[in-house]
Amino acid sequence: MSQSFRRGVCLVIAAPSGAGKSTIAQALRDTDNNLFTSVSVTTRSPRPGEKEGEHYYFRDLATFRQMAENGELLEWAEVFGRGYGTPRAPIEKALAQGKDVILDIDWQGFRLMKKALPEDVVGLFILPPSLDVLESRLRGRQSDSEEEIAKRMMAAEDEISHWSEFDYVVVNQELEKAIEEARSVLMASRLATERCSMAKTFL
Ligand code: ADP
Ligand code: 5GP
């Protein structure tokens, strides 16, 4: 089916930090050329190597708040003391063109996205096999301090308590299997009847 016959899917992937959502989202982006990459806005400073417009749009707090007030962000939140948000215009344009979007954000972001784009958003929750495995993955990432890891583990149980609000759930034990399952969720969402206006031409 030609891509232009359907609206895009906005797949929102959420998980406790360290469960593997960005690894899985990146694997899908790397192997699928119909995906539009959304670049978030943040008030935090760039880390070494991060580029404006590629990793994030880096804005000061006043500009960020103004964007939120103007309705320029589909969803926004304070995560670990910094503002993060998803720009509206590029996503609406991509979906209208039949491009799919993957967002890796938290459960609150998912709720707000579902409210902003109820017809387009599909929610996928990634669970770690256990809390012990989650902690060892956070340690393995080697980018977070002990204090940061403790903070993320505290937040993990709260995040996990929202898993059943999502449309699909994948346990990320073996990475390749989890990627394949996430890819299947995207495929099934693309084929949902309400997205395939082309079928109407048969009536
Ligand atoms: P998140 O985006 O949810 O915070 P990441 O994608 O950064 O999590 O993954 C956390 C760490 O766990 C990374 O070092 C990643 O390479 C590793 N990881 C992800 N999935 C698996 C897996 N199935 N088995 C082992 N390690 C994994
Ligand atoms: P980091 O500062 O490590 O890049 O991201 C910290 C957290 O912010 C991550 O959990 C990430 O998922 C979240 N985040 C990044 N962009 C957005 C966004 O646009 N909206 C929301 N709600 N969270 C975001």
PDB file of C-alpha atoms in Angstrom, residues 12-15 105-111 114 121-126 159-169:
ATOM      1  CA  VAL A  12       5.034   6.631  22.143  1.00  0.00           C
ATOM      2  CA  ILE A  13       7.511   4.366  23.931  1.00  0.00           C
ATOM      3  CA  ALA A  14       7.753   4.750  27.699  1.00  0.00           C
ATOM      4  CA  ALA A  15       9.682   2.809  30.331  1.00  0.00           C
ATOM      5  CA  ILE A 105       9.104   9.823  26.805  1.00  0.00           C
ATOM      6  CA  ASP A 106       7.564   9.027  30.207  1.00  0.00           C
ATOM      7  CA  TRP A 107       4.020   7.927  31.131  1.00  0.00           C
ATOM      8  CA  GLN A 108       2.913  11.496  31.772  1.00  0.00           C
ATOM      9  CA  GLY A 109       4.146  12.493  28.322  1.00  0.00           C
ATOM     10  CA  PHE A 110       2.201   9.574  26.882  1.00  0.00           C
ATOM     11  CA  ARG A 111      -0.997  10.723  28.617  1.00  0.00           C
ATOM     12  CA  LYS A 114      -2.849  10.801  23.817  1.00  0.00           C
ATOM     13  CA  VAL A 121      -0.991   7.967  19.373  1.00  0.00           C
ATOM     14  CA  VAL A 122      -0.249   4.316  20.172  1.00  0.00           C
ATOM     15  CA  GLY A 123       1.417   3.582  23.516  1.00  0.00           C
ATOM     16  CA  LEU A 124       4.106   0.940  24.038  1.00  0.00           C
ATOM     17  CA  PHE A 125       5.498   0.272  27.505  1.00  0.00           C
ATOM     18  CA  ILE A 126       8.897  -1.401  27.916  1.00  0.00           C
ATOM     19  CA  GLU A 159       6.760   4.686  36.178  1.00  0.00           C
ATOM     20  CA  ILE A 160       6.146   0.912  36.114  1.00  0.00           C
ATOM     21  CA  SER A 161       2.836   1.313  37.993  1.00  0.00           C
ATOM     22  CA  HIS A 162       1.406   2.930  34.810  1.00  0.00           C
ATOM     23  CA  TRP A 163       2.213   0.090  32.416  1.00  0.00           C
ATOM     24  CA  SER A 164      -1.402  -1.008  31.967  1.00  0.00           C
ATOM     25  CA  GLU A 165      -2.471   2.407  30.582  1.00  0.00           C
ATOM     26  CA  PHE A 166      -0.552   1.577  27.409  1.00  0.00           C
ATOM     27  CA  ASP A 167      -1.833  -0.283  24.335  1.00  0.00           C
ATOM     28  CA  TYR A 168       1.078  -2.760  24.248  1.00  0.00           C
ATOM     29  CA  VAL A 169       3.772  -4.019  26.607  1.00  0.00           C
TER      30      VAL A 169
END
